[in-house]
C-alpha cells in the first residue's frame, strides 16, 4: 500500500466518523426531546382520572346526603335518628372535603390545584348552592345534637332548603364532570398529535440522514474500497515474485520445526549410533526415564533399564536389527524401579553419505500391556478352574454310571438271576408221567415267571423308559410319577395345565426326562417331602416344567459349587443337561418352605 493510499484512508475514515457521530447525535437528540415532551404531558394528565372520579363521587354524596335528611322526616325513633345524624355528619364531612379539594387541590386525595378557566367559572356558579345545602345540613346536625326528640316541623325549614337545592347542585356538578372529561379527552388527542408529529419528525430526520449522509458516505466508501482493492492487487503482484522465492525455504523450515517438535513432545524419540551410544533424546523420552543431561558415552540400553537381563535383550535387538530395522514390544525398568512397556521401532537412516544412525521411535503402552497380562492371567485361571470343575463333573458322571451299572448288575444277579435259576430247576424237575405234580409245578412256574417280569421292570426302571421313545415326554413323566409314587408311598402328581402333547427331538426329551427325574429324586431323598407336584404348561414358543415339593427346603447358595452339601452334583448335572438343550433352569428354595425347580425350554417340534 502506498503512502498516498494510507493518507486517503485516514481522511476518509475521519470524514465518515464525523458524519456518523452527527447522524447518531441527531437521532439521539430527537428521541430525548420526544421522551421529555411525552413524559411531561403524561405527568400533567396522570391525575385526570382521579379528578373525574372524585367529581363524579360528589354527585353521589349529595344524593346520599339528601336521602338521609329526608329519612329524618319519616323516622320518630331516637336510635334511628342518631344513626341518621351520624351518617349525615360523615357524608357532609367527605362531601365538603372533596368540594374544596377539587378547587384548591389536595395531596392526600391526589388532586392538583390547577383548574381551567371554564372549571373555575362553573365552581363559582355551584358554590352558593353548595353553601346553602352545607349550612342547612350543619343546622340539622346541630339541632339533633341539642335535642334528639325534636319534632319534625322544627327541622322542616332546613330539610326544605336541602331538597330544593339538591337538583340544582346535581345539574351543575354534571356540567363540571363533563367539562373535566372533555378536557381530559382533549389532552389525549393532543398527545396523539404530539406522538404523530414526533414520529414524522424522526422519519424526516432519518430520511435526511440517509439522503445527505449515509448514501453519499456509501458511495464514498465504495470508491475508497475500489481504490484499496486496486492498490492491494498491485502490491500483491509486486510481492508475488519475492514470495515465490521464499516459499520453499519457509515450508521446509516449518516442516522441520514441526517434525522436531512432534518428535520431542509427542513421541518417545531418540537417535543413537549403530554401537548404541545416545546421540539425542526427545523431551518426553527424557522425562519418562528421568534423564536431565547425558554425554555421548552413555549406552541406550543402560538408559532404558536398570535390569541386566532387560539390558541384554535390548542390546541384542539393536545389534541384530541395526541394518534392517525392527518393530515390537520392549520391557524397560526406570531408575525408580518402575516397569515400563514400550512399543518401539528401530529405523536405520543416513543423515550424510558417510554417516549412519538409528532412529528410535516408541510409545508407552504400560497400561495396555498390564491390562493384557492381567486378562491373560485371569483367562488362564478361569480356564484352569473350568477344566478342574469339568474333571470333577466327568469323574462324578463316570462314578455314577459305574454305580448304576453295579446296581443293575446286583439287581439282576440277586433277584432276576436267582429266580431264573429256580425257574431252570423247576423246569428240569417236571415229570410228565406225574400229571398232578406237573400241574402244580407249572402253576408255580407261572408265578415265578410273573415275579421275574416284575424284577426286570424294577431293574430297568431307571433306564430309558419305553414310553419316552414311543409316546413322548408327557406320558414318560406321567409313568415316572406313578411308579415313584407306588415305590415310595409319597403323593407324586402330574398336572398338565395346557394339555401339552407335542413330540420333541429325542435329545431334548431324554434330557428333560432326566432333569425331571433328578429333581423328583432330590425331593424324595433330601427334602423329606410328603407331596410332590409336577406341572406342565406351554405357549407357542416355550415349554415350562415346574417341580414343587413341600419339604424342608435349603439355601440355594450352598449347592452352587460341587463340594457344598448333598445334592450338589445332582444340581450340576441338571444345569449341564438344561444348557445342552438351550433351556434355562431356575431354583427357588427357602428353609422350611419347600423347593421349586423351574425348567424353561424353547419348543422345536419335530
Coordinates of C-alpha atoms in Angstrom, one line a residue:
X1 CA 0.0 0.0 0.0
X2 CA 1.4 3.4 -1.0
X3 CA 1.8 6.5 1.2
X4 CA -0.9 8.3 -0.7
X5 CA -3.3 5.4 -0.2
X6 CA -2.7 5.5 3.5
X7 CA -3.4 9.2 3.7
X8 CA -6.6 8.7 1.6
X9 CA -7.7 6.0 4.1
X10 CA -7.2 8.3 7.1
X11 CA -9.0 11.3 5.6
X12 CA -12.0 9.1 4.5
X13 CA -12.2 7.4 7.9
X14 CA -12.1 10.8 9.7
X15 CA -14.8 12.2 7.5
X16 CA -17.0 9.1 7.9
X17 CA -16.5 9.2 11.7
X18 CA -17.7 12.8 11.9
X19 CA -20.8 12.1 9.7
X20 CA -21.8 9.1 11.7
X21 CA -21.4 11.0 15.0
X22 CA -23.6 13.8 13.6
X23 CA -26.2 11.4 12.4
X24 CA -26.4 9.4 15.6
X25 CA -26.4 12.6 17.7
X26 CA -29.3 13.9 15.8
X27 CA -31.3 10.7 16.2
X28 CA -30.5 10.6 20.0
X29 CA -31.5 14.3 20.4
X30 CA -34.8 13.7 18.7
X31 CA -35.5 10.7 20.9
X32 CA -34.6 12.6 24.1
X33 CA -36.9 15.6 23.1
X34 CA -39.7 13.2 22.3
X35 CA -39.4 11.4 25.6
X36 CA -39.3 14.7 27.6
X37 CA -42.4 16.1 25.9
X38 CA -44.4 12.9 26.2
X39 CA -43.4 12.3 29.9
X40 CA -44.3 15.9 30.8
X41 CA -47.7 15.6 29.2
X42 CA -48.3 12.2 30.8
X43 CA -47.3 13.7 34.2
X44 CA -49.9 16.5 33.7
X45 CA -52.5 14.0 32.7
X46 CA -51.8 11.5 35.4
X47 CA -54.3 13.0 37.9
X48 CA -57.2 13.4 35.3
X49 CA -58.8 10.1 36.2
X50 CA -58.7 10.8 39.9
X51 CA -60.2 14.3 39.4
X52 CA -63.1 12.9 37.3
X53 CA -63.7 10.1 39.8
X54 CA -63.8 12.5 42.8
X55 CA -66.1 14.9 40.9
X56 CA -68.4 12.1 40.0
X57 CA -68.5 11.0 43.6
X58 CA -69.7 14.5 44.6
X59 CA -73.0 13.8 42.8
X60 CA -73.4 10.5 44.7
X61 CA -72.5 12.2 48.1
X62 CA -75.1 15.0 47.6
X63 CA -77.8 12.4 46.7
X64 CA -76.9 10.3 49.8
X65 CA -76.9 13.5 52.0
X66 CA -80.4 14.4 50.7
X67 CA -81.7 10.8 51.1
X68 CA -80.5 10.6 54.8
X69 CA -82.0 14.1 55.6
X70 CA -85.3 13.1 54.1
X71 CA -85.2 9.9 56.1
X72 CA -85.3 12.1 59.3
X73 CA -88.7 13.3 58.3
X74 CA -90.3 9.8 58.5
X75 CA -88.4 8.5 61.5
X76 CA -89.6 9.1 65.1
X77 CA -87.3 6.7 66.9
X78 CA -84.4 8.1 68.8
X79 CA -81.9 5.4 67.9
X80 CA -82.7 5.7 64.2
X81 CA -82.3 9.5 64.3
X82 CA -79.0 9.2 66.0
X83 CA -77.8 6.8 63.3
X84 CA -79.0 9.1 60.5
X85 CA -77.4 12.1 62.2
X86 CA -74.0 10.3 62.3
X87 CA -74.3 9.2 58.7
X88 CA -75.3 12.8 57.6
X89 CA -72.3 14.2 59.5
X90 CA -69.8 11.7 57.9
X91 CA -71.2 12.3 54.4
X92 CA -71.2 16.1 54.9
X93 CA -67.5 16.0 56.0
X94 CA -66.4 13.9 53.0
X95 CA -68.6 16.0 50.6
X96 CA -67.2 19.3 51.9
X97 CA -63.6 18.0 51.8
X98 CA -63.9 16.8 48.2
X99 CA -65.6 20.0 47.1
X100 CA -62.8 22.3 48.3
X101 CA -60.1 19.8 47.2
X102 CA -61.4 19.9 43.6
X103 CA -60.9 23.7 43.6
X104 CA -57.8 24.1 45.7
X105 CA -56.0 20.7 45.3
X106 CA -55.3 18.0 47.9
X107 CA -52.2 15.8 48.1
X108 CA -53.8 13.1 50.1
X109 CA -56.6 12.7 47.5
X110 CA -54.1 13.1 44.6
X111 CA -55.9 16.2 43.3
X112 CA -53.9 19.1 41.6
X113 CA -54.5 22.7 42.4
X114 CA -54.7 23.8 38.7
X115 CA -58.1 24.1 37.0
X116 CA -59.0 25.6 33.7
X117 CA -60.9 28.9 33.4
X118 CA -64.1 27.0 32.5
X119 CA -63.9 24.7 35.5
X120 CA -63.3 27.7 37.9
X121 CA -66.2 29.5 36.4
X122 CA -68.6 26.6 36.9
X123 CA -67.4 26.1 40.5
X124 CA -68.3 29.8 41.1
X125 CA -71.8 29.1 39.9
X126 CA -72.2 26.0 42.1
X127 CA -70.6 27.3 45.3
X128 CA -73.7 29.3 46.5
X129 CA -75.9 26.2 46.1
X130 CA -73.2 24.1 47.9
X131 CA -73.1 26.6 50.8
X132 CA -77.0 26.5 51.2
X133 CA -77.0 22.7 51.4
X134 CA -74.0 22.7 53.7
X135 CA -75.4 25.3 56.0
X136 CA -78.8 23.6 56.2
X137 CA -77.2 20.2 56.8
X138 CA -75.0 21.6 59.6
X139 CA -78.1 23.2 61.2
X140 CA -80.0 19.9 61.2
X141 CA -77.0 18.1 62.8
X142 CA -76.6 20.8 65.5
X143 CA -80.3 20.7 66.3
X144 CA -80.3 17.0 66.7
X145 CA -77.2 17.1 68.9
X146 CA -79.0 19.5 71.2
X147 CA -82.3 17.6 71.3
X148 CA -82.7 14.2 69.7
X149 CA -86.5 14.2 70.3
X150 CA -87.0 17.4 68.4
X151 CA -90.3 17.5 66.4
X152 CA -90.1 17.1 62.7
X153 CA -91.6 20.5 62.0
X154 CA -88.6 22.1 63.7
X155 CA -86.4 20.6 61.0
X156 CA -88.7 21.3 58.1
X157 CA -87.2 24.6 57.0
X158 CA -83.7 23.1 56.8
X159 CA -84.9 19.9 55.1
X160 CA -86.7 22.0 52.5
X161 CA -83.6 24.0 51.7
X162 CA -81.7 20.8 51.1
X163 CA -84.3 19.3 48.9
X164 CA -84.9 22.4 46.9
X165 CA -81.2 23.0 46.1
X166 CA -80.2 19.3 45.6
X167 CA -81.4 19.2 42.0
X168 CA -79.6 22.4 41.0
X169 CA -76.4 21.1 42.6
X170 CA -76.6 17.8 40.7
X171 CA -77.1 19.6 37.4
X172 CA -74.2 21.9 37.9
X173 CA -72.0 19.1 39.1
X174 CA -72.8 17.1 36.0
X175 CA -71.6 20.1 33.9
X176 CA -68.3 20.1 35.9
X177 CA -67.8 16.4 35.5
X178 CA -68.5 16.6 31.8
X179 CA -66.0 19.5 31.5
X180 CA -63.3 17.5 33.3
X181 CA -63.9 14.6 30.9
X182 CA -63.8 16.9 27.9
X183 CA -60.5 18.5 28.9
X184 CA -59.0 15.0 29.6
X185 CA -60.0 13.8 26.1
X186 CA -58.5 17.0 24.6
X187 CA -55.2 16.2 26.4
X188 CA -55.3 12.7 25.0
X189 CA -55.9 14.0 21.5
X190 CA -53.1 16.5 21.9
X191 CA -50.8 13.7 23.0
X192 CA -51.7 11.6 19.9
X193 CA -50.9 14.7 17.7
X194 CA -47.6 15.1 19.6
X195 CA -46.6 11.5 19.1
X196 CA -47.5 11.6 15.4
X197 CA -45.5 14.8 15.0
X198 CA -42.5 13.3 16.8
X199 CA -42.7 10.1 14.7
X200 CA -42.9 12.2 11.5
X201 CA -40.0 14.4 12.6
X202 CA -37.9 11.2 13.4
X203 CA -38.7 9.7 10.0
X204 CA -37.8 13.0 8.3
X205 CA -34.5 13.1 10.2
X206 CA -33.7 9.5 9.2
X207 CA -34.6 10.2 5.5
X208 CA -32.5 13.3 5.6
X209 CA -29.6 11.4 7.1
X210 CA -29.9 8.7 4.5
X211 CA -30.0 11.1 1.6
X212 CA -27.4 13.5 2.8
X213 CA -25.1 11.4 5.0
X214 CA -25.4 7.6 4.5
X215 CA -25.9 7.5 0.8
X216 CA -23.0 9.8 0.0
X217 CA -21.0 8.0 2.6
X218 CA -21.8 4.6 1.0
X219 CA -20.7 5.9 -2.4
X220 CA -17.5 7.3 -0.9
X221 CA -16.8 4.1 0.9
X222 CA -17.4 2.1 -2.3
X223 CA -15.0 4.3 -4.2
X224 CA -12.4 4.1 -1.4
X225 CA -12.7 0.3 -1.4
X226 CA -12.2 0.2 -5.1
X227 CA -9.0 2.2 -4.8
X228 CA -7.9 0.0 -1.9
X229 CA -8.5 -3.2 -3.8
X230 CA -6.7 -1.9 -6.8
X231 CA -3.7 -0.8 -4.7
X232 CA -3.8 -4.2 -2.9
X233 CA -3.8 -6.0 -6.3
X234 CA -0.8 -4.0 -7.4
X235 CA 1.0 -4.7 -4.1
X236 CA 0.4 -8.4 -4.4
X237 CA 1.6 -8.5 -7.9
X238 CA 4.8 -6.7 -6.8
X239 CA 5.4 -9.1 -3.9
X240 CA 4.5 -12.3 -5.7
X241 CA 7.9 -12.9 -7.1
X242 CA 9.6 -12.4 -3.8
X243 CA 7.1 -14.7 -2.1
X244 CA 7.7 -17.5 -4.6
X245 CA 11.4 -17.4 -3.8
X246 CA 11.0 -17.8 -0.1
X247 CA 8.0 -20.2 0.0
X248 CA 10.1 -23.4 -0.5
X249 CA 12.6 -22.3 2.2
X250 CA 9.9 -21.3 4.7
X251 CA 7.9 -24.5 4.1
X252 CA 11.0 -26.6 4.7
X253 CA 11.8 -24.8 7.9
X254 CA 8.3 -25.2 9.1
X255 CA 8.1 -28.9 8.4
X256 CA 11.5 -29.5 10.1
X257 CA 10.4 -27.5 13.1
X258 CA 7.0 -29.2 13.3
X259 CA 8.6 -32.6 12.9
X260 CA 11.2 -31.9 15.5
X261 CA 8.6 -30.6 18.0
X262 CA 6.4 -33.6 17.4
X263 CA 9.2 -36.0 17.9
X264 CA 10.4 -34.2 21.1
X265 CA 7.0 -33.6 22.7
X266 CA 4.6 -36.2 21.2
X267 CA 6.6 -39.3 20.7
X268 CA 9.3 -41.1 22.6
X269 CA 12.1 -40.2 20.1
X270 CA 15.8 -40.7 20.2
X271 CA 18.8 -41.0 17.9
X272 CA 21.6 -43.5 18.6
X273 CA 24.8 -44.6 16.9
X274 CA 25.0 -48.2 15.4
X275 CA 27.1 -49.0 18.5
X276 CA 24.3 -48.0 20.9
X277 CA 25.7 -44.6 22.0
X278 CA 23.0 -42.0 22.7
X279 CA 23.2 -39.0 20.3
X280 CA 19.9 -37.2 21.0
X281 CA 16.8 -37.9 23.1
X282 CA 13.4 -36.1 22.9
X283 CA 11.9 -34.2 25.9
X284 CA 9.2 -36.8 26.5
X285 CA 11.7 -39.6 26.4
X286 CA 13.9 -37.8 28.9
X287 CA 11.1 -37.0 31.3
X288 CA 9.9 -40.6 31.2
X289 CA 13.4 -42.0 32.1
X290 CA 14.4 -39.0 34.3
X291 CA 17.4 -38.1 32.2
X292 CA 18.5 -34.5 32.9
X293 CA 21.8 -34.5 30.9
X294 CA 23.9 -37.0 29.2
X295 CA 27.2 -37.5 27.4
X296 CA 27.9 -39.3 24.2
X297 CA 29.4 -42.2 26.1
X298 CA 26.1 -43.4 27.6
X299 CA 24.6 -46.5 26.0
X300 CA 20.9 -46.6 25.1
X301 CA 20.1 -49.9 26.8
X302 CA 21.8 -48.6 30.0
X303 CA 19.4 -45.7 29.9
X304 CA 16.3 -47.7 29.3
X305 CA 16.7 -50.3 32.1
X306 CA 18.5 -51.0 35.4
X307 CA 17.7 -54.7 35.0
X308 CA 20.7 -56.6 33.5
X309 CA 18.5 -59.2 31.7
X310 CA 16.5 -56.4 30.1
X311 CA 19.6 -54.6 29.0
X312 CA 20.9 -57.7 27.3
X313 CA 17.6 -58.2 25.4
X314 CA 17.6 -54.5 24.2
X315 CA 21.3 -54.7 23.2
X316 CA 20.7 -57.9 21.2
X317 CA 17.7 -56.4 19.5
X318 CA 19.6 -53.3 18.4
X319 CA 22.7 -55.2 17.3
X320 CA 20.7 -57.7 15.4
X321 CA 18.4 -55.3 13.6
X322 CA 20.5 -52.2 13.1
X323 CA 20.7 -52.7 9.4
X324 CA 17.2 -54.0 8.6
X325 CA 15.1 -52.3 11.3
X326 CA 12.7 -53.7 13.8
X327 CA 9.3 -53.1 15.4
X328 CA 7.8 -54.7 18.5
X329 CA 7.3 -54.5 22.3
X330 CA 10.2 -54.0 24.8
X331 CA 10.1 -54.1 28.6
X332 CA 12.2 -51.5 30.4
X333 CA 12.8 -50.5 34.1
X334 CA 13.3 -46.9 35.0
X335 CA 15.6 -45.6 37.8
X336 CA 12.7 -45.6 40.3
X337 CA 12.3 -49.3 39.7
X338 CA 9.0 -48.9 37.8
X339 CA 8.4 -51.2 34.9
X340 CA 7.7 -49.5 31.6
X341 CA 6.5 -51.2 28.4
X342 CA 7.3 -49.6 25.1
X343 CA 6.1 -50.3 21.6
X344 CA 9.4 -49.5 19.8
X345 CA 10.6 -49.1 16.3
X346 CA 14.3 -49.2 15.2
X347 CA 14.8 -47.4 11.9
X348 CA 18.2 -47.2 10.3
X349 CA 19.0 -44.0 8.3
X350 CA 21.9 -42.0 6.9
X351 CA 22.0 -38.3 7.7
X352 CA 25.0 -38.0 5.4
X353 CA 26.7 -40.3 2.9
X354 CA 29.4 -41.3 5.3
X355 CA 27.4 -41.4 8.5
X356 CA 24.7 -43.8 9.7
X357 CA 22.4 -43.6 12.7
X358 CA 19.4 -45.4 14.2
X359 CA 16.2 -43.7 14.9
X360 CA 14.3 -45.0 17.9
X361 CA 10.6 -44.1 17.9
X362 CA 8.5 -45.5 20.7
X363 CA 5.2 -45.1 22.5
X364 CA 4.4 -46.1 26.1
X365 CA 2.0 -49.0 26.4
X366 CA 2.4 -49.8 30.0
X367 CA -1.3 -49.6 31.0
X368 CA -2.4 -51.6 27.9
X369 CA 0.3 -54.2 28.4
X370 CA -0.5 -54.7 32.1
X371 CA -4.2 -55.0 31.3
X372 CA -3.3 -57.6 28.6
X373 CA -1.2 -59.5 31.1
X374 CA -4.0 -59.4 33.6
X375 CA -6.5 -60.6 31.1
X376 CA -4.3 -63.5 30.1
X377 CA -3.8 -64.4 33.8
X378 CA -7.5 -64.2 34.5
X379 CA -8.2 -66.2 31.4
X380 CA -5.7 -68.9 32.4
X381 CA -7.2 -69.0 35.9
X382 CA -10.7 -69.2 34.6
X383 CA -9.7 -71.9 32.1
X384 CA -8.0 -73.9 34.8
X385 CA -11.0 -73.6 37.1
X386 CA -13.3 -74.7 34.3
X387 CA -11.1 -77.6 33.5
X388 CA -10.9 -78.6 37.1
X389 CA -14.6 -78.4 37.5
X390 CA -15.1 -80.3 34.3
X391 CA -12.8 -83.1 35.5
X392 CA -14.8 -83.3 38.7
X393 CA -18.1 -83.5 36.8
X394 CA -16.7 -86.1 34.4
X395 CA -15.4 -88.2 37.3
X396 CA -18.7 -88.0 39.0
X397 CA -20.6 -88.9 35.9
X398 CA -18.3 -91.9 35.4
X399 CA -18.7 -92.8 39.1
X400 CA -22.5 -92.5 38.9
X401 CA -22.5 -94.6 35.7
X402 CA -20.4 -97.3 37.5
X403 CA -22.7 -97.2 40.5
X404 CA -25.8 -97.5 38.3
X405 CA -24.2 -100.4 36.3
X406 CA -23.2 -102.2 39.6
X407 CA -26.7 -101.6 40.9
X408 CA -28.3 -103.0 37.8
X409 CA -25.9 -106.0 37.8
X410 CA -26.6 -106.6 41.5
X411 CA -30.4 -106.4 41.0
X412 CA -30.1 -108.8 38.0
X413 CA -27.7 -111.2 39.9
X414 CA -29.5 -111.2 43.2
X415 CA -33.1 -111.1 42.0
X416 CA -33.6 -112.0 38.4
X417 CA -30.6 -114.4 38.3
X418 CA -31.8 -116.4 41.3
X419 CA -35.3 -116.5 40.0
X420 CA -34.1 -117.7 36.6
X421 CA -32.0 -120.4 38.3
X422 CA -35.1 -121.5 40.2
X423 CA -37.1 -121.5 37.0
X424 CA -34.5 -123.7 35.4
X425 CA -34.5 -126.2 38.3
X426 CA -38.3 -126.3 38.3
X427 CA -38.4 -126.9 34.5
X428 CA -35.9 -129.8 34.8
X429 CA -37.8 -131.4 37.7
X430 CA -41.1 -131.7 35.8
X431 CA -42.1 -135.3 35.4
X432 CA -44.6 -135.7 32.6
X433 CA -45.6 -139.0 34.0
X434 CA -47.0 -137.5 37.1
X435 CA -49.6 -135.1 35.7
X436 CA -50.9 -133.9 39.1
X437 CA -47.4 -132.8 40.3
X438 CA -46.6 -131.4 36.9
X439 CA -49.7 -129.2 37.0
X440 CA -48.7 -127.9 40.4
X441 CA -45.2 -127.1 39.3
X442 CA -46.5 -125.4 36.2
X443 CA -48.7 -123.1 38.3
X444 CA -45.6 -122.3 40.4
X445 CA -43.6 -121.6 37.3
X446 CA -46.3 -119.1 36.1
X447 CA -46.0 -117.2 39.5
X448 CA -42.2 -117.3 39.2
X449 CA -42.3 -116.0 35.7
X450 CA -44.5 -113.1 36.8
X451 CA -42.0 -112.2 39.5
X452 CA -39.2 -112.4 37.0
X453 CA -41.0 -109.9 34.8
X454 CA -41.6 -107.6 37.7
X455 CA -37.9 -107.8 38.7
X456 CA -36.9 -107.0 35.1
X457 CA -39.2 -103.9 35.2
X458 CA -37.8 -102.8 38.5
X459 CA -34.2 -103.3 37.4
X460 CA -34.7 -101.3 34.2
X461 CA -37.0 -98.6 35.7
X462 CA -34.2 -96.0 35.8
X463 CA -33.1 -96.8 32.3
X464 CA -34.7 -95.1 29.3
X465 CA -38.5 -95.9 29.7
X466 CA -40.2 -97.3 26.6
X467 CA -43.0 -94.6 27.0
X468 CA -40.4 -91.9 26.2
X469 CA -39.4 -93.2 22.8
X470 CA -42.9 -94.5 22.0
X471 CA -45.2 -91.7 23.2
X472 CA -43.1 -88.7 24.2
X473 CA -42.2 -86.7 27.3
X474 CA -45.6 -86.2 28.8
X475 CA -46.5 -90.0 29.0
X476 CA -43.0 -90.7 30.2
X477 CA -43.2 -88.2 33.1
X478 CA -46.7 -89.5 33.9
X479 CA -45.4 -93.0 34.1
X480 CA -42.4 -91.8 36.2
X481 CA -44.6 -90.0 38.8
X482 CA -46.9 -93.0 39.0
X483 CA -44.1 -95.6 39.5
X484 CA -42.2 -93.4 42.0
X485 CA -45.4 -92.8 43.9
X486 CA -46.0 -96.5 44.2
X487 CA -42.4 -97.3 45.2
X488 CA -42.0 -94.5 47.8
X489 CA -45.5 -94.2 49.1
X490 CA -45.4 -90.4 48.6
X491 CA -48.1 -88.3 46.8
X492 CA -46.5 -87.5 43.4
X493 CA -48.9 -85.9 41.0
X494 CA -48.6 -84.6 37.4
X495 CA -50.8 -81.6 36.3
X496 CA -50.7 -80.8 32.5
X497 CA -52.2 -77.3 32.7
X498 CA -52.3 -76.7 28.9
X499 CA -52.7 -80.3 27.7
X500 CA -49.3 -80.3 26.1
X501 CA -48.9 -83.4 23.9
X502 CA -46.2 -82.4 21.3
X503 CA -43.2 -84.5 20.4
X504 CA -39.7 -83.0 20.8
X505 CA -36.5 -84.3 19.4
X506 CA -35.1 -87.3 21.2
X507 CA -32.1 -85.5 22.9
X508 CA -34.4 -82.8 24.3
X509 CA -36.9 -85.4 25.5
X510 CA -34.3 -87.7 27.2
X511 CA -32.6 -84.7 28.9
X512 CA -35.9 -83.2 30.1
X513 CA -36.8 -86.6 31.5
X514 CA -33.5 -87.0 33.3
X515 CA -33.7 -83.5 34.8
X516 CA -37.3 -84.0 36.0
X517 CA -36.3 -87.5 37.3
X518 CA -33.3 -85.9 39.2
X519 CA -35.5 -83.1 40.7
X520 CA -38.1 -85.6 41.9
X521 CA -35.4 -87.9 43.3
X522 CA -33.8 -84.9 45.1
X523 CA -37.1 -84.1 46.7
X524 CA -37.6 -87.7 47.8
X525 CA -34.0 -88.2 49.1
X526 CA -33.1 -84.9 50.7
X527 CA -36.2 -82.8 51.2
X528 CA -38.3 -85.2 53.4
X529 CA -41.3 -84.1 51.4
X530 CA -44.7 -85.9 51.5
X531 CA -46.2 -84.3 48.4
X532 CA -44.6 -83.5 45.1
X533 CA -46.4 -81.7 42.2
X534 CA -45.1 -81.7 38.6
X535 CA -46.8 -79.0 36.5
X536 CA -46.5 -78.7 32.7
X537 CA -47.6 -75.6 30.7
X538 CA -46.6 -74.2 27.3
X539 CA -47.0 -71.3 25.0
X540 CA -46.3 -71.0 21.3
X541 CA -42.5 -70.9 21.7
X542 CA -41.9 -72.2 25.3
X543 CA -42.5 -75.3 27.4
X544 CA -42.3 -74.9 31.2
X545 CA -42.0 -77.8 33.7
X546 CA -42.2 -76.9 37.4
X547 CA -41.4 -79.4 40.2
X548 CA -42.8 -78.2 43.6
X549 CA -42.3 -80.1 46.9
X550 CA -43.4 -79.3 50.5
X551 CA -40.1 -80.5 52.0
X552 CA -37.7 -78.8 54.4
X553 CA -36.1 -76.6 51.7
X554 CA -32.5 -75.4 51.7
X555 CA -30.2 -72.4 50.9
X556 CA -29.6 -72.4 47.1
X557 CA -26.2 -70.8 47.6
X558 CA -24.9 -73.9 49.3
X559 CA -25.3 -76.1 46.2
X560 CA -23.8 -73.7 43.7
X561 CA -20.4 -75.4 44.0
X562 CA -19.8 -79.1 43.7
X563 CA -18.4 -79.6 47.2
X564 CA -21.1 -77.8 49.1
X565 CA -23.7 -80.1 50.6
X566 CA -25.8 -83.0 49.5
X567 CA -27.3 -82.9 46.1
X568 CA -24.6 -80.6 44.7
X569 CA -23.5 -82.9 41.8
X570 CA -27.2 -83.5 41.0
X571 CA -27.8 -79.8 40.6
X572 CA -24.6 -79.6 38.4
X573 CA -25.8 -82.4 36.2
X574 CA -29.2 -80.7 35.9
X575 CA -27.6 -77.4 34.9
X576 CA -25.3 -79.2 32.3
X577 CA -28.2 -81.0 30.8
X578 CA -30.5 -77.9 30.6
X579 CA -27.6 -75.9 29.0
X580 CA -27.1 -78.7 26.4
X581 CA -30.7 -78.3 25.1
X582 CA -30.6 -74.5 25.2
X583 CA -33.0 -74.2 28.1
X584 CA -32.9 -72.4 31.4
X585 CA -33.2 -73.7 35.0
X586 CA -34.4 -71.7 38.0
X587 CA -34.0 -72.9 41.5
X588 CA -36.1 -71.3 44.3
X589 CA -36.0 -72.6 47.9
X590 CA -36.2 -71.4 51.5
X591 CA -35.6 -73.2 54.7
X592 CA -38.9 -74.7 55.9
X593 CA -40.9 -73.6 52.8
X594 CA -40.1 -76.3 50.3
X595 CA -38.4 -76.1 46.9
X596 CA -39.4 -75.2 43.3
X597 CA -37.4 -76.2 40.3
X598 CA -38.5 -74.5 37.0
X599 CA -37.4 -75.6 33.5
X600 CA -38.0 -73.4 30.5
X601 CA -37.2 -75.0 27.1
X602 CA -37.8 -73.4 23.7
X603 CA -40.1 -75.5 21.6
X604 CA -38.6 -77.1 18.5
X605 CA -41.1 -79.6 17.3
X606 CA -40.2 -82.5 15.0

